[in-house]
Amino acid sequence: MSAEATSPGARSRRRGRTSIDLRRLGRAALLGPASRDRLPDAIGHVADAHRAHHPDADLLVLGKAYVLAEMSHRGQFRKSGEPYITHPLAVTLILAELGAETTTLTASLLHDTVEDTDVTLDQVRAEFGDEVCYLVDGVTKLEKVDYGAAAEPETFRKMLVATGNDVRVMSIKLADRLHNMRTLGVMRPEKQARIAKVTHDVLIPLAERLGVQALKTELEDLVFAILQPEEYERTRAVIADRATTGPSLDTIAEDVRRTLREADISAEVVIRPRHFVSVHRARLKRGEMRGTDFGRLLVLVGEDADCYAVLGELHTCFTPVISEFKDFIAAPKYNLYQSLHTAVAGLDGAVVEVLIRTHQMHRVAEAGVVALGNPYTPVDGAEPADGERADPTRPGWLSRLLAWQESATDPDTFWTTLRADLAQDREISVFPADGGMLGLPAGATCVDAAYAQYGDGAHGCIGARVNGRLATLSTVLADGDTVQLLLAHGPVQAPGDSGGPGPSPEWLDHARTPAARIAIAGWLAANPESLKVPESEPRAPGAVTAGRRGVANVVVDVPEDATVRLAGCCTPVPPDDVTGFLVRGGAVTVHRAECSAVGRMAALGRSPVAVSWGDEAECRVTLYAESFGRPRLLADLTEAIATAGAAIVSANVEPPSEQRVRHTYTLQLPDAAGLAGLMRAMRDVPGVFDVRRAQHEPAS
């Protein structure tokens, strides 16, 4: 954008300077050198590309926009020495070739006028309407004079917020960056590297999320050449050598064409060469490259049903590689992408990847949201309800980004978090138990799901059920999981107040989404007492009964009204060596001395509380039994437990995995002295190869 504009002898804009008369320029666009029904020659190639996608487009407004842009930028030159108007023309041509509609092209011609010339937004609005004005404003940079070092992150924040209301803003920005990257060679190497790094971290992931693959792949190659020049040259040499290694990909393509003709399926089969970065990744993954590794076959058909017909023929007539099959038609990607992916082996054993899609799917795969035209045009003349525009391009990742950026008031926090968020390049869908769907990045946990569903209300989350089973908040979710989040009753307040629990610092270790991390960090900062261990007045030791009836007594040095509970992660029993820790709410949790939780508590700076066993012999313990699957195994195990005089409080048997079964039993024993004998009896059951006490939190 304006970074490459130079105006010899020009000075910066000042308030009160005479503004350009847009009405005069508008008349010049209509009555100037070109006749009324003829566009200026300079944008003839843009008009041709635009008419190829939109035959009935009204090109008159493009003429007006070009004349304004040309006159406004007259006297400005790029660092390459070219007249500056060549830049908005090139950006507009990129978008026209992708199929952008007229409003987007008009805004792209004007996208630098407000930033680099005396044209104002009010003038743009008066001549071209609110939509064009909004798009131009969305891609206009913030002044470094006003924002200093924060200008770049705040400019991106502004663009992203504008993209949330109109996705065409980011389309123009991506095309703008592509043309600047194409002409980056005239800049200093250090500036090239800085721009390429921002492009790699922010704009390429945004292009991927918006589905604009045509821009994304070229940006990747341009960044690759700048940031990894040696690898780029090596990859270029590999591709050049490929030109003489034989027509194996062409041979398989012809076999596929013949197979589809014989099946009477009308299809276009083309070879799609891999771009540089794709070849580089394939070379790192596969080592020595074969001829078929340098490209893919693309099969284009007319209807969705034809895609599956092509798939059936290929899998019938060739040897399919089943592990490579993916159906993105039935389950489209979050960036609108649809295709069938498969791989087949030819007669010579060479494997080739095949993409199968309709012509419309191909347009969307290449141009993403740009191919949708104006997504805010009412369908069949119907106005959206409540005056809101229905936006098919507002996916879950964008909604999440817009939500958390409001809380990231610090530009550095926003910039760092944005890059980290965009680095997560896969999404999963999970389903709350009360209906709906949540889109989350891969690797998200129950903590992330809680904040995605309830916002700040998730501060009171105390647990979760995943697919109907109790799970810890740190549980990593998988695509398609059903999640029921359990919230505490009452307001969430700081420890020691009368309200419910709040987030602990450990939640930050489990949160993957920026929204969750920012909300947790904000609550912890507002409630610093949550990081402290509540103080207690010393008193003479006394026996305090643990929370559940029938659990062995322990003696601790805490106030009389304190609650004492035996940790479920290690279920201590007499005569284990034990230690205790004060936790939120003033309660004491008793752990076995060798429990891994003891080390974590100490690392957090929590002081141990002296604990000793009382006189009662009865105890409760959790045991894991590992066994090979066989009939009547569960009956034999429960019989052995009952014979040893233990009562089963709860039991869980996990589904078999590789012929192995894991049992979890919580047992009530009349005397801890009988624990060793009970474990021996369980090990003696045929098929059981290990019985051990709980040492960590049970897996859900």
PDB file of C-alpha atoms in Angstrom, residues 203-370:
ATOM      1  CA  LEU A 203      -2.089 -12.937   6.074  1.00  0.00           C
ATOM      2  CA  ILE A 204      -1.425 -16.456   4.760  1.00  0.00           C
ATOM      3  CA  PRO A 205      -3.458 -18.040   7.612  1.00  0.00           C
ATOM      4  CA  LEU A 206      -6.245 -15.518   6.948  1.00  0.00           C
ATOM      5  CA  ALA A 207      -6.202 -16.422   3.239  1.00  0.00           C
ATOM      6  CA  GLU A 208      -6.477 -20.089   4.226  1.00  0.00           C
ATOM      7  CA  ARG A 209      -9.387 -19.423   6.573  1.00  0.00           C
ATOM      8  CA  LEU A 210     -11.220 -17.394   3.935  1.00  0.00           C
ATOM      9  CA  GLY A 211     -10.623 -20.171   1.407  1.00  0.00           C
ATOM     10  CA  VAL A 212      -8.738 -17.972  -1.098  1.00  0.00           C
ATOM     11  CA  GLN A 213      -6.309 -20.703  -2.131  1.00  0.00           C
ATOM     12  CA  ALA A 214      -5.182 -18.940  -5.310  1.00  0.00           C
ATOM     13  CA  LEU A 215      -3.789 -16.062  -3.248  1.00  0.00           C
ATOM     14  CA  LYS A 216      -2.575 -18.231  -0.396  1.00  0.00           C
ATOM     15  CA  THR A 217      -0.406 -20.522  -2.521  1.00  0.00           C
ATOM     16  CA  GLU A 218       1.320 -17.667  -4.358  1.00  0.00           C
ATOM     17  CA  LEU A 219       1.899 -15.789  -1.100  1.00  0.00           C
ATOM     18  CA  GLU A 220       3.424 -18.951   0.382  1.00  0.00           C
ATOM     19  CA  ASP A 221       5.877 -19.270  -2.515  1.00  0.00           C
ATOM     20  CA  LEU A 222       6.871 -15.594  -2.362  1.00  0.00           C
ATOM     21  CA  VAL A 223       7.437 -15.772   1.404  1.00  0.00           C
ATOM     22  CA  PHE A 224       9.344 -19.048   0.985  1.00  0.00           C
ATOM     23  CA  ALA A 225      11.726 -17.398  -1.481  1.00  0.00           C
ATOM     24  CA  ILE A 226      12.500 -14.551   0.957  1.00  0.00           C
ATOM     25  CA  LEU A 227      12.648 -16.351   4.301  1.00  0.00           C
ATOM     26  CA  GLN A 228      14.272 -19.615   3.112  1.00  0.00           C
ATOM     27  CA  PRO A 229      16.227 -18.699  -0.029  1.00  0.00           C
ATOM     28  CA  GLU A 230      18.495 -21.767   0.040  1.00  0.00           C
ATOM     29  CA  GLU A 231      15.598 -24.212   0.374  1.00  0.00           C
ATOM     30  CA  TYR A 232      13.725 -22.289  -2.303  1.00  0.00           C
ATOM     31  CA  GLU A 233      16.584 -22.629  -4.772  1.00  0.00           C
ATOM     32  CA  ARG A 234      16.947 -26.310  -3.944  1.00  0.00           C
ATOM     33  CA  THR A 235      13.228 -26.866  -4.522  1.00  0.00           C
ATOM     34  CA  ARG A 236      13.348 -24.889  -7.770  1.00  0.00           C
ATOM     35  CA  ALA A 237      16.163 -27.132  -8.996  1.00  0.00           C
ATOM     36  CA  VAL A 238      14.184 -30.253  -8.069  1.00  0.00           C
ATOM     37  CA  ILE A 239      11.176 -28.982 -10.031  1.00  0.00           C
ATOM     38  CA  ALA A 240      13.381 -28.086 -13.011  1.00  0.00           C
ATOM     39  CA  ASP A 241      14.873 -31.602 -13.033  1.00  0.00           C
ATOM     40  CA  ARG A 242      11.357 -33.035 -12.932  1.00  0.00           C
ATOM     41  CA  ALA A 243      10.709 -31.650 -16.419  1.00  0.00           C
ATOM     42  CA  THR A 244      12.895 -34.385 -17.916  1.00  0.00           C
ATOM     43  CA  THR A 245      11.929 -37.364 -15.736  1.00  0.00           C
ATOM     44  CA  GLY A 246       9.115 -38.770 -17.856  1.00  0.00           C
ATOM     45  CA  PRO A 247       5.348 -38.430 -18.339  1.00  0.00           C
ATOM     46  CA  SER A 248       4.114 -40.748 -15.562  1.00  0.00           C
ATOM     47  CA  LEU A 249       1.536 -38.199 -14.336  1.00  0.00           C
ATOM     48  CA  ASP A 250       0.380 -37.575 -17.907  1.00  0.00           C
ATOM     49  CA  THR A 251       0.011 -41.316 -18.451  1.00  0.00           C
ATOM     50  CA  ILE A 252      -2.218 -41.801 -15.407  1.00  0.00           C
ATOM     51  CA  ALA A 253      -4.248 -38.718 -16.369  1.00  0.00           C
ATOM     52  CA  GLU A 254      -4.953 -40.228 -19.780  1.00  0.00           C
ATOM     53  CA  ASP A 255      -5.912 -43.549 -18.166  1.00  0.00           C
ATOM     54  CA  VAL A 256      -8.379 -41.708 -15.927  1.00  0.00           C
ATOM     55  CA  ARG A 257      -9.887 -39.850 -18.902  1.00  0.00           C
ATOM     56  CA  ARG A 258     -10.352 -43.119 -20.799  1.00  0.00           C
ATOM     57  CA  THR A 259     -11.920 -44.822 -17.756  1.00  0.00           C
ATOM     58  CA  LEU A 260     -14.461 -42.012 -17.289  1.00  0.00           C
ATOM     59  CA  ARG A 261     -15.302 -41.921 -21.003  1.00  0.00           C
ATOM     60  CA  GLU A 262     -16.008 -45.640 -20.977  1.00  0.00           C
ATOM     61  CA  ALA A 263     -18.254 -45.134 -17.927  1.00  0.00           C
ATOM     62  CA  ASP A 264     -20.098 -42.367 -19.838  1.00  0.00           C
ATOM     63  CA  ILE A 265     -19.223 -39.769 -17.181  1.00  0.00           C
ATOM     64  CA  SER A 266     -18.696 -36.294 -18.553  1.00  0.00           C
ATOM     65  CA  ALA A 267     -15.658 -34.885 -16.739  1.00  0.00           C
ATOM     66  CA  GLU A 268     -12.663 -32.655 -17.284  1.00  0.00           C
ATOM     67  CA  VAL A 269      -9.354 -34.116 -16.079  1.00  0.00           C
ATOM     68  CA  VAL A 270      -6.452 -31.711 -15.644  1.00  0.00           C
ATOM     69  CA  ILE A 271      -3.031 -31.931 -14.025  1.00  0.00           C
ATOM     70  CA  ARG A 272      -2.489 -29.511 -11.134  1.00  0.00           C
ATOM     71  CA  PRO A 273       1.253 -28.966 -10.571  1.00  0.00           C
ATOM     72  CA  ARG A 274       2.225 -28.522  -6.950  1.00  0.00           C
ATOM     73  CA  HIS A 275       3.485 -25.083  -6.022  1.00  0.00           C
ATOM     74  CA  PHE A 276       6.967 -24.621  -4.550  1.00  0.00           C
ATOM     75  CA  VAL A 277       6.031 -24.895  -0.873  1.00  0.00           C
ATOM     76  CA  SER A 278       3.943 -28.000  -1.537  1.00  0.00           C
ATOM     77  CA  VAL A 279       6.852 -29.676  -3.352  1.00  0.00           C
ATOM     78  CA  HIS A 280       9.181 -28.677  -0.511  1.00  0.00           C
ATOM     79  CA  ARG A 281       6.874 -30.265   2.091  1.00  0.00           C
ATOM     80  CA  ALA A 282       6.444 -33.410  -0.006  1.00  0.00           C
ATOM     81  CA  ARG A 283      10.217 -33.721  -0.415  1.00  0.00           C
ATOM     82  CA  LEU A 284      10.767 -33.438   3.345  1.00  0.00           C
ATOM     83  CA  LYS A 285       8.052 -36.022   3.991  1.00  0.00           C
ATOM     84  CA  ARG A 286       8.843 -38.569   1.273  1.00  0.00           C
ATOM     85  CA  GLY A 287      12.532 -38.113   0.590  1.00  0.00           C
ATOM     86  CA  GLU A 288      13.170 -39.044  -3.012  1.00  0.00           C
ATOM     87  CA  MET A 289      10.489 -37.565  -5.292  1.00  0.00           C
ATOM     88  CA  ARG A 290       8.743 -39.544  -8.022  1.00  0.00           C
ATOM     89  CA  GLY A 291       7.110 -38.112 -11.101  1.00  0.00           C
ATOM     90  CA  THR A 292       3.603 -38.348  -9.653  1.00  0.00           C
ATOM     91  CA  ASP A 293       4.657 -36.420  -6.539  1.00  0.00           C
ATOM     92  CA  PHE A 294       4.940 -33.159  -8.472  1.00  0.00           C
ATOM     93  CA  GLY A 295       1.252 -32.735  -9.124  1.00  0.00           C
ATOM     94  CA  ARG A 296      -2.291 -33.943  -8.588  1.00  0.00           C
ATOM     95  CA  LEU A 297      -5.130 -34.844 -10.891  1.00  0.00           C
ATOM     96  CA  LEU A 298      -8.159 -32.564 -10.723  1.00  0.00           C
ATOM     97  CA  VAL A 299     -11.442 -34.022 -12.003  1.00  0.00           C
ATOM     98  CA  LEU A 300     -14.199 -31.454 -12.627  1.00  0.00           C
ATOM     99  CA  VAL A 301     -17.819 -32.540 -13.122  1.00  0.00           C
ATOM    100  CA  GLY A 302     -21.227 -30.888 -13.327  1.00  0.00           C
ATOM    101  CA  GLU A 303     -23.173 -32.207 -10.321  1.00  0.00           C
ATOM    102  CA  ASP A 304     -22.466 -33.379  -6.774  1.00  0.00           C
ATOM    103  CA  ALA A 305     -23.666 -36.897  -7.622  1.00  0.00           C
ATOM    104  CA  ASP A 306     -21.134 -37.087 -10.459  1.00  0.00           C
ATOM    105  CA  CYS A 307     -18.324 -36.622  -7.919  1.00  0.00           C
ATOM    106  CA  TYR A 308     -19.266 -39.872  -6.216  1.00  0.00           C
ATOM    107  CA  ALA A 309     -19.733 -41.609  -9.579  1.00  0.00           C
ATOM    108  CA  VAL A 310     -16.170 -40.636 -10.526  1.00  0.00           C
ATOM    109  CA  LEU A 311     -14.931 -41.864  -7.145  1.00  0.00           C
ATOM    110  CA  GLY A 312     -16.617 -45.228  -7.661  1.00  0.00           C
ATOM    111  CA  GLU A 313     -15.085 -45.696 -11.103  1.00  0.00           C
ATOM    112  CA  LEU A 314     -11.600 -44.780  -9.911  1.00  0.00           C
ATOM    113  CA  HIS A 315     -11.767 -47.130  -6.945  1.00  0.00           C
ATOM    114  CA  THR A 316     -13.090 -49.902  -9.199  1.00  0.00           C
ATOM    115  CA  CYS A 317     -10.623 -49.556 -12.067  1.00  0.00           C
ATOM    116  CA  PHE A 318      -7.529 -48.546 -10.104  1.00  0.00           C
ATOM    117  CA  THR A 319      -6.046 -49.639  -6.796  1.00  0.00           C
ATOM    118  CA  PRO A 320      -7.225 -47.112  -4.185  1.00  0.00           C
ATOM    119  CA  VAL A 321      -5.124 -45.960  -1.233  1.00  0.00           C
ATOM    120  CA  ILE A 322      -7.923 -46.021   1.314  1.00  0.00           C
ATOM    121  CA  SER A 323      -6.012 -44.078   3.968  1.00  0.00           C
ATOM    122  CA  GLU A 324      -5.898 -41.079   1.607  1.00  0.00           C
ATOM    123  CA  PHE A 325      -9.688 -40.845   1.115  1.00  0.00           C
ATOM    124  CA  LYS A 326     -11.429 -37.779   2.550  1.00  0.00           C
ATOM    125  CA  ASP A 327     -14.956 -36.536   1.890  1.00  0.00           C
ATOM    126  CA  PHE A 328     -15.064 -32.752   2.141  1.00  0.00           C
ATOM    127  CA  ILE A 329     -18.344 -32.602   0.222  1.00  0.00           C
ATOM    128  CA  ALA A 330     -20.437 -34.259   2.914  1.00  0.00           C
ATOM    129  CA  ALA A 331     -18.403 -32.432   5.590  1.00  0.00           C
ATOM    130  CA  PRO A 332     -17.040 -29.165   4.108  1.00  0.00           C
ATOM    131  CA  LYS A 333     -14.026 -27.492   5.686  1.00  0.00           C
ATOM    132  CA  TYR A 334     -14.567 -24.426   7.836  1.00  0.00           C
ATOM    133  CA  ASN A 335     -13.277 -22.243   4.949  1.00  0.00           C
ATOM    134  CA  LEU A 336     -16.058 -23.331   2.522  1.00  0.00           C
ATOM    135  CA  TYR A 337     -13.791 -25.866   0.761  1.00  0.00           C
ATOM    136  CA  GLN A 338     -15.508 -28.909  -0.804  1.00  0.00           C
ATOM    137  CA  SER A 339     -13.916 -31.805  -2.692  1.00  0.00           C
ATOM    138  CA  LEU A 340     -13.418 -35.532  -2.622  1.00  0.00           C
ATOM    139  CA  HIS A 341      -9.787 -36.489  -2.005  1.00  0.00           C
ATOM    140  CA  THR A 342      -8.416 -39.902  -2.900  1.00  0.00           C
ATOM    141  CA  ALA A 343      -5.254 -41.539  -4.199  1.00  0.00           C
ATOM    142  CA  VAL A 344      -4.958 -44.390  -6.688  1.00  0.00           C
ATOM    143  CA  ALA A 345      -2.107 -46.493  -8.044  1.00  0.00           C
ATOM    144  CA  GLY A 346      -1.523 -46.908 -11.771  1.00  0.00           C
ATOM    145  CA  LEU A 347      -0.451 -50.071 -13.549  1.00  0.00           C
ATOM    146  CA  ASP A 348       3.219 -49.280 -12.865  1.00  0.00           C
ATOM    147  CA  GLY A 349       2.517 -48.887  -9.148  1.00  0.00           C
ATOM    148  CA  ALA A 350       2.918 -45.098  -9.157  1.00  0.00           C
ATOM    149  CA  VAL A 351       0.474 -43.433  -6.754  1.00  0.00           C
ATOM    150  CA  VAL A 352      -1.249 -40.201  -7.735  1.00  0.00           C
ATOM    151  CA  GLU A 353      -3.519 -37.987  -5.650  1.00  0.00           C
ATOM    152  CA  VAL A 354      -6.899 -37.118  -7.168  1.00  0.00           C
ATOM    153  CA  LEU A 355      -9.227 -34.237  -6.310  1.00  0.00           C
ATOM    154  CA  ILE A 356     -12.847 -34.542  -7.451  1.00  0.00           C
ATOM    155  CA  ARG A 357     -15.211 -31.556  -7.388  1.00  0.00           C
ATOM    156  CA  THR A 358     -17.833 -29.679  -9.385  1.00  0.00           C
ATOM    157  CA  HIS A 359     -17.001 -26.543 -11.359  1.00  0.00           C
ATOM    158  CA  GLN A 360     -18.738 -24.410  -8.729  1.00  0.00           C
ATOM    159  CA  MET A 361     -16.792 -26.120  -5.932  1.00  0.00           C
ATOM    160  CA  HIS A 362     -13.621 -25.399  -7.883  1.00  0.00           C
ATOM    161  CA  ARG A 363     -14.444 -21.688  -8.074  1.00  0.00           C
ATOM    162  CA  VAL A 364     -14.964 -21.570  -4.315  1.00  0.00           C
ATOM    163  CA  ALA A 365     -11.837 -23.684  -3.678  1.00  0.00           C
ATOM    164  CA  GLU A 366      -9.730 -21.210  -5.634  1.00  0.00           C
ATOM    165  CA  ALA A 367     -11.358 -17.902  -4.687  1.00  0.00           C
ATOM    166  CA  GLY A 368     -13.065 -18.729  -1.377  1.00  0.00           C
ATOM    167  CA  VAL A 369     -15.258 -15.900  -0.127  1.00  0.00           C
ATOM    168  CA  VAL A 370     -14.414 -13.834  -3.216  1.00  0.00           C
TER     169      VAL A 370
END
